[in-house]
Every structure is written in structure tokens, then in C-alpha cells.
mmCIF file with all atom_site columns, C-alpha atoms in Angstrom:
data_model
loop_
_atom_site.group_PDB
_atom_site.id
_atom_site.type_symbol
_atom_site.label_atom_id
_atom_site.label_alt_id
_atom_site.label_comp_id
_atom_site.label_asym_id
_atom_site.label_entity_id
_atom_site.label_seq_id
_atom_site.pdbx_PDB_ins_code
_atom_site.Cartn_x
_atom_site.Cartn_y
_atom_site.Cartn_z
_atom_site.occupancy
_atom_site.B_iso_or_equiv
_atom_site.pdbx_formal_charge
_atom_site.auth_seq_id
_atom_site.auth_comp_id
_atom_site.auth_asym_id
_atom_site.auth_atom_id
_atom_site.pdbx_PDB_model_num
ATOM 1   C CA . UNK G 1 1   ? 128.708 -46.702 9.015  1.00 49.00 ? 1   UNK G CA 1
ATOM 2   C CA . UNK G 1 2   ? 127.560 -44.429 11.994 1.00 57.00 ? 2   UNK G CA 1
ATOM 3   C CA . UNK G 1 3   ? 128.529 -41.496 9.980  1.00 61.00 ? 3   UNK G CA 1
ATOM 4   C CA . UNK G 1 4   ? 126.572 -39.722 7.006  1.00 59.00 ? 4   UNK G CA 1
ATOM 5   C CA . UNK G 1 5   ? 128.648 -42.035 4.700  1.00 70.00 ? 5   UNK G CA 1
ATOM 6   C CA . UNK G 1 6   ? 128.725 -45.734 3.506  1.00 85.00 ? 6   UNK G CA 1
ATOM 7   C CA . UNK G 1 7   ? 132.130 -46.818 1.696  1.00 87.00 ? 7   UNK G CA 1
ATOM 8   C CA . UNK G 1 8   ? 129.706 -48.037 -1.040 1.00 85.00 ? 8   UNK G CA 1
ATOM 9   C CA . UNK G 1 9   ? 127.454 -44.919 -1.374 1.00 85.00 ? 9   UNK G CA 1
ATOM 10  C CA . UNK G 1 10  ? 127.932 -42.976 -4.618 1.00 87.00 ? 10  UNK G CA 1
ATOM 11  C CA . UNK G 1 11  ? 130.601 -40.243 -4.081 1.00 86.00 ? 11  UNK G CA 1
ATOM 12  C CA . UNK G 1 12  ? 131.773 -41.602 -0.681 1.00 86.00 ? 12  UNK G CA 1
ATOM 13  C CA . UNK G 1 13  ? 135.080 -40.566 0.461  1.00 86.00 ? 13  UNK G CA 1
ATOM 14  C CA . UNK G 1 14  ? 137.669 -43.115 -0.574 1.00 85.00 ? 14  UNK G CA 1
ATOM 15  C CA . UNK G 1 15  ? 141.058 -43.831 0.609  1.00 88.00 ? 15  UNK G CA 1
ATOM 16  C CA . UNK G 1 16  ? 144.139 -43.520 -1.786 1.00 89.00 ? 16  UNK G CA 1
ATOM 17  C CA . UNK G 1 17  ? 145.682 -47.208 -1.443 1.00 85.00 ? 17  UNK G CA 1
ATOM 18  C CA . UNK G 1 18  ? 149.178 -45.610 -2.134 1.00 90.00 ? 18  UNK G CA 1
ATOM 19  C CA . UNK G 1 19  ? 149.047 -44.407 1.425  1.00 91.00 ? 19  UNK G CA 1
ATOM 20  C CA . UNK G 1 20  ? 149.709 -47.931 2.653  1.00 90.00 ? 20  UNK G CA 1
ATOM 21  C CA . UNK G 1 21  ? 153.031 -48.230 0.851  1.00 92.00 ? 21  UNK G CA 1
ATOM 22  C CA . UNK G 1 22  ? 154.559 -45.404 2.727  1.00 94.00 ? 22  UNK G CA 1
ATOM 23  C CA . UNK G 1 23  ? 155.876 -47.652 5.430  1.00 91.00 ? 23  UNK G CA 1
ATOM 24  C CA . UNK G 1 24  ? 154.166 -45.735 8.081  1.00 91.00 ? 24  UNK G CA 1
ATOM 25  C CA . UNK G 1 25  ? 151.743 -47.065 10.730 1.00 89.00 ? 25  UNK G CA 1
ATOM 26  C CA . UNK G 1 26  ? 148.030 -46.275 9.938  1.00 90.00 ? 26  UNK G CA 1
ATOM 27  C CA . UNK G 1 27  ? 145.152 -46.216 12.395 1.00 90.00 ? 27  UNK G CA 1
ATOM 28  C CA . UNK G 1 28  ? 141.400 -46.149 11.446 1.00 89.00 ? 28  UNK G CA 1
ATOM 29  C CA . UNK G 1 29  ? 138.396 -45.606 13.526 1.00 88.00 ? 29  UNK G CA 1
ATOM 30  C CA . UNK G 1 30  ? 134.894 -45.946 12.509 1.00 87.00 ? 30  UNK G CA 1
ATOM 31  C CA . UNK G 1 31  ? 134.329 -44.959 8.678  1.00 89.00 ? 31  UNK G CA 1
ATOM 32  C CA . UNK G 1 32  ? 138.186 -44.604 8.422  1.00 90.00 ? 32  UNK G CA 1
ATOM 33  C CA . UNK G 1 33  ? 138.513 -48.290 9.523  1.00 91.00 ? 33  UNK G CA 1
ATOM 34  C CA . UNK G 1 34  ? 135.763 -49.370 7.205  1.00 92.00 ? 34  UNK G CA 1
ATOM 35  C CA . UNK G 1 35  ? 137.613 -47.481 4.304  1.00 92.00 ? 35  UNK G CA 1
ATOM 36  C CA . UNK G 1 36  ? 141.112 -48.916 5.302  1.00 94.00 ? 36  UNK G CA 1
ATOM 37  C CA . UNK G 1 37  ? 139.359 -52.431 5.346  1.00 94.00 ? 37  UNK G CA 1
ATOM 38  C CA . UNK G 1 38  ? 137.879 -51.821 1.797  1.00 93.00 ? 38  UNK G CA 1
ATOM 39  C CA . UNK G 1 39  ? 140.953 -50.250 0.363  1.00 93.00 ? 39  UNK G CA 1
ATOM 40  C CA . UNK G 1 40  ? 143.179 -53.228 1.332  1.00 94.00 ? 40  UNK G CA 1
ATOM 41  C CA . UNK G 1 41  ? 140.799 -55.779 0.125  1.00 94.00 ? 41  UNK G CA 1
ATOM 42  C CA . UNK G 1 42  ? 138.742 -56.617 3.178  1.00 96.00 ? 42  UNK G CA 1
ATOM 43  C CA . UNK G 1 43  ? 134.910 -56.600 3.101  1.00 96.00 ? 43  UNK G CA 1
ATOM 44  C CA . UNK G 1 44  ? 132.567 -54.052 4.499  1.00 94.00 ? 44  UNK G CA 1
ATOM 45  C CA . UNK G 1 45  ? 128.723 -54.926 4.269  1.00 91.00 ? 45  UNK G CA 1
ATOM 46  C CA . UNK G 1 46  ? 125.494 -53.525 5.420  1.00 85.00 ? 46  UNK G CA 1
ATOM 47  C CA . UNK G 1 47  ? 124.583 -56.328 7.678  1.00 79.00 ? 47  UNK G CA 1
ATOM 48  C CA . UNK G 1 48  ? 121.287 -55.387 8.934  1.00 78.00 ? 48  UNK G CA 1
ATOM 49  C CA . UNK G 1 49  ? 122.654 -55.088 12.440 1.00 78.00 ? 49  UNK G CA 1
ATOM 50  C CA . UNK G 1 50  ? 123.208 -51.836 13.581 1.00 79.00 ? 50  UNK G CA 1
ATOM 51  C CA . UNK G 1 51  ? 125.365 -51.299 16.836 1.00 82.00 ? 51  UNK G CA 1
ATOM 52  C CA . UNK G 1 52  ? 124.814 -48.076 18.655 1.00 86.00 ? 52  UNK G CA 1
ATOM 53  C CA . UNK G 1 53  ? 126.036 -47.364 22.147 1.00 90.00 ? 53  UNK G CA 1
ATOM 54  C CA . UNK G 1 54  ? 128.120 -49.137 24.759 1.00 94.00 ? 54  UNK G CA 1
ATOM 55  C CA . UNK G 1 55  ? 129.217 -52.962 24.160 1.00 93.00 ? 55  UNK G CA 1
ATOM 56  C CA . UNK G 1 56  ? 132.145 -54.911 24.797 1.00 96.00 ? 56  UNK G CA 1
ATOM 57  C CA . UNK G 1 57  ? 135.155 -55.376 22.668 1.00 95.00 ? 57  UNK G CA 1
ATOM 58  C CA . UNK G 1 58  ? 136.520 -58.804 22.709 1.00 96.00 ? 58  UNK G CA 1
ATOM 59  C CA . UNK G 1 59  ? 140.254 -58.537 22.123 1.00 96.00 ? 59  UNK G CA 1
ATOM 60  C CA . UNK G 1 60  ? 142.459 -61.508 20.875 1.00 94.00 ? 60  UNK G CA 1
ATOM 61  C CA . UNK G 1 61  ? 145.948 -60.592 20.781 1.00 90.00 ? 61  UNK G CA 1
ATOM 62  C CA . UNK G 1 62  ? 147.567 -57.852 18.827 1.00 90.00 ? 62  UNK G CA 1
ATOM 63  C CA . UNK G 1 63  ? 150.372 -55.322 19.441 1.00 90.00 ? 63  UNK G CA 1
ATOM 64  C CA . UNK G 1 64  ? 147.905 -52.323 19.858 1.00 88.00 ? 64  UNK G CA 1
ATOM 65  C CA . UNK G 1 65  ? 145.776 -54.153 22.610 1.00 89.00 ? 65  UNK G CA 1
ATOM 66  C CA . UNK G 1 66  ? 148.939 -55.517 24.228 1.00 89.00 ? 66  UNK G CA 1
ATOM 67  C CA . UNK G 1 67  ? 148.661 -55.592 28.254 1.00 90.00 ? 67  UNK G CA 1
ATOM 68  C CA . UNK G 1 68  ? 144.955 -54.605 28.060 1.00 92.00 ? 68  UNK G CA 1
ATOM 69  C CA . UNK G 1 69  ? 142.181 -57.054 29.620 1.00 94.00 ? 69  UNK G CA 1
ATOM 70  C CA . UNK G 1 70  ? 140.669 -59.212 27.132 1.00 96.00 ? 70  UNK G CA 1
ATOM 71  C CA . UNK G 1 71  ? 137.198 -57.414 27.394 1.00 97.00 ? 71  UNK G CA 1
ATOM 72  C CA . UNK G 1 72  ? 137.020 -53.515 27.103 1.00 95.00 ? 72  UNK G CA 1
ATOM 73  C CA . UNK G 1 73  ? 133.946 -51.421 27.036 1.00 96.00 ? 73  UNK G CA 1
ATOM 74  C CA . UNK G 1 74  ? 133.534 -49.426 23.731 1.00 94.00 ? 74  UNK G CA 1
ATOM 75  C CA . UNK G 1 75  ? 131.106 -47.211 22.300 1.00 91.00 ? 75  UNK G CA 1
ATOM 76  C CA . UNK G 1 76  ? 130.209 -48.258 18.687 1.00 89.00 ? 76  UNK G CA 1
ATOM 77  C CA . UNK G 1 77  ? 127.898 -46.179 16.289 1.00 86.00 ? 77  UNK G CA 1
ATOM 78  C CA . UNK G 1 78  ? 127.572 -48.059 12.947 1.00 84.00 ? 78  UNK G CA 1
ATOM 79  C CA . UNK G 1 79  ? 125.194 -49.838 10.453 1.00 83.00 ? 79  UNK G CA 1
ATOM 80  C CA . UNK G 1 80  ? 128.087 -51.121 8.228  1.00 89.00 ? 80  UNK G CA 1
ATOM 81  C CA . UNK G 1 81  ? 130.760 -53.461 9.387  1.00 90.00 ? 81  UNK G CA 1
ATOM 82  C CA . UNK G 1 82  ? 133.809 -54.975 8.294  1.00 94.00 ? 82  UNK G CA 1
ATOM 83  C CA . UNK G 1 83  ? 132.858 -58.720 7.977  1.00 94.00 ? 83  UNK G CA 1
ATOM 84  C CA . UNK G 1 84  ? 136.196 -59.904 6.436  1.00 96.00 ? 84  UNK G CA 1
ATOM 85  C CA . UNK G 1 85  ? 139.672 -58.475 7.228  1.00 97.00 ? 85  UNK G CA 1
ATOM 86  C CA . UNK G 1 86  ? 142.037 -57.957 4.340  1.00 96.00 ? 86  UNK G CA 1
ATOM 87  C CA . UNK G 1 87  ? 144.191 -60.874 3.366  1.00 96.00 ? 87  UNK G CA 1
ATOM 88  C CA . UNK G 1 88  ? 147.298 -61.376 5.719  1.00 94.00 ? 88  UNK G CA 1
ATOM 89  C CA . UNK G 1 89  ? 145.599 -59.313 8.532  1.00 94.00 ? 89  UNK G CA 1
ATOM 90  C CA . UNK G 1 90  ? 144.947 -60.552 11.932 1.00 95.00 ? 90  UNK G CA 1
ATOM 91  C CA . UNK G 1 91  ? 141.502 -59.916 13.469 1.00 96.00 ? 91  UNK G CA 1
ATOM 92  C CA . UNK G 1 92  ? 142.192 -58.846 16.915 1.00 95.00 ? 92  UNK G CA 1
ATOM 93  C CA . UNK G 1 93  ? 138.974 -57.494 18.203 1.00 95.00 ? 93  UNK G CA 1
ATOM 94  C CA . UNK G 1 94  ? 135.251 -58.476 17.840 1.00 94.00 ? 94  UNK G CA 1
ATOM 95  C CA . UNK G 1 95  ? 131.828 -57.115 19.203 1.00 92.00 ? 95  UNK G CA 1
ATOM 96  C CA . UNK G 1 96  ? 128.272 -58.606 18.936 1.00 89.00 ? 96  UNK G CA 1
ATOM 97  C CA . UNK G 1 97  ? 127.603 -56.425 15.844 1.00 87.00 ? 97  UNK G CA 1
ATOM 98  C CA . UNK G 1 98  ? 131.070 -56.173 14.594 1.00 89.00 ? 98  UNK G CA 1
ATOM 99  C CA . UNK G 1 99  ? 132.786 -59.563 13.408 1.00 91.00 ? 99  UNK G CA 1
ATOM 100 C CA . UNK G 1 100 ? 135.830 -57.709 12.566 1.00 95.00 ? 100 UNK G CA 1
ATOM 101 C CA . UNK G 1 101 ? 136.105 -54.530 15.108 1.00 93.00 ? 101 UNK G CA 1
ATOM 102 C CA . UNK G 1 102 ? 139.959 -54.383 14.880 1.00 94.00 ? 102 UNK G CA 1
ATOM 103 C CA . UNK G 1 103 ? 142.554 -55.900 12.751 1.00 95.00 ? 103 UNK G CA 1
ATOM 104 C CA . UNK G 1 104 ? 146.412 -55.790 12.495 1.00 94.00 ? 104 UNK G CA 1
ATOM 105 C CA . UNK G 1 105 ? 148.857 -56.290 9.857  1.00 92.00 ? 105 UNK G CA 1
ATOM 106 C CA . UNK G 1 106 ? 151.275 -58.633 12.064 1.00 82.00 ? 106 UNK G CA 1
#
């Protein structure tokens, strides 16, 4: 993670998975995205590849990105990365250092 915590660190903040049973849209950015992926059964790993600064997000479908160009300039700051989306979720964005930079529940 680009922040002070990794989802695997002892005492790291964790999400209560019951949040996802409320039937409300949930949006996670940075650590929140990683915590959400982990809580839903995805994989977060320390890949050894740090991504800091401007990079390109490659968009592949998804409601959130609807109508946007398929390549978007973004700012990334992380050492950990989501490497596998939770089961049933669709990967909708990738970067050079993040194989799963965005996902949606279709």
C-alpha cells in the first residue's frame, strides 16, 4: 500500500465484510480498494514492484468507466497490489504495476 499500512500487517485496519450485504454501492481507493478486495476473497500481495507517480490506467469496460477513453492518466502510490479480483468480479482497469487496478461486480 502507499499508506502506512498493509492489509497483511499486524493490527492493520480491516473491513467488516457485512458492509457488502447492505445492498449499497461501495467504492474503494488505495488502501480501501485493497482492503475491499481482501474482504471479498481477492488477493493482495507485496509484489516487489512499487508504483509511485503518474502512470496510465488501461480501461477494459465497466460501468464506472463508461464513456471514458480506454487509457487514462492516473496517480498511483503503492507497494502492495491487488493481484486477483474477488470471485465473480470483473477486472476493469490495469496499470504496469497493478494487474488489478479496478474491478466491478457486474
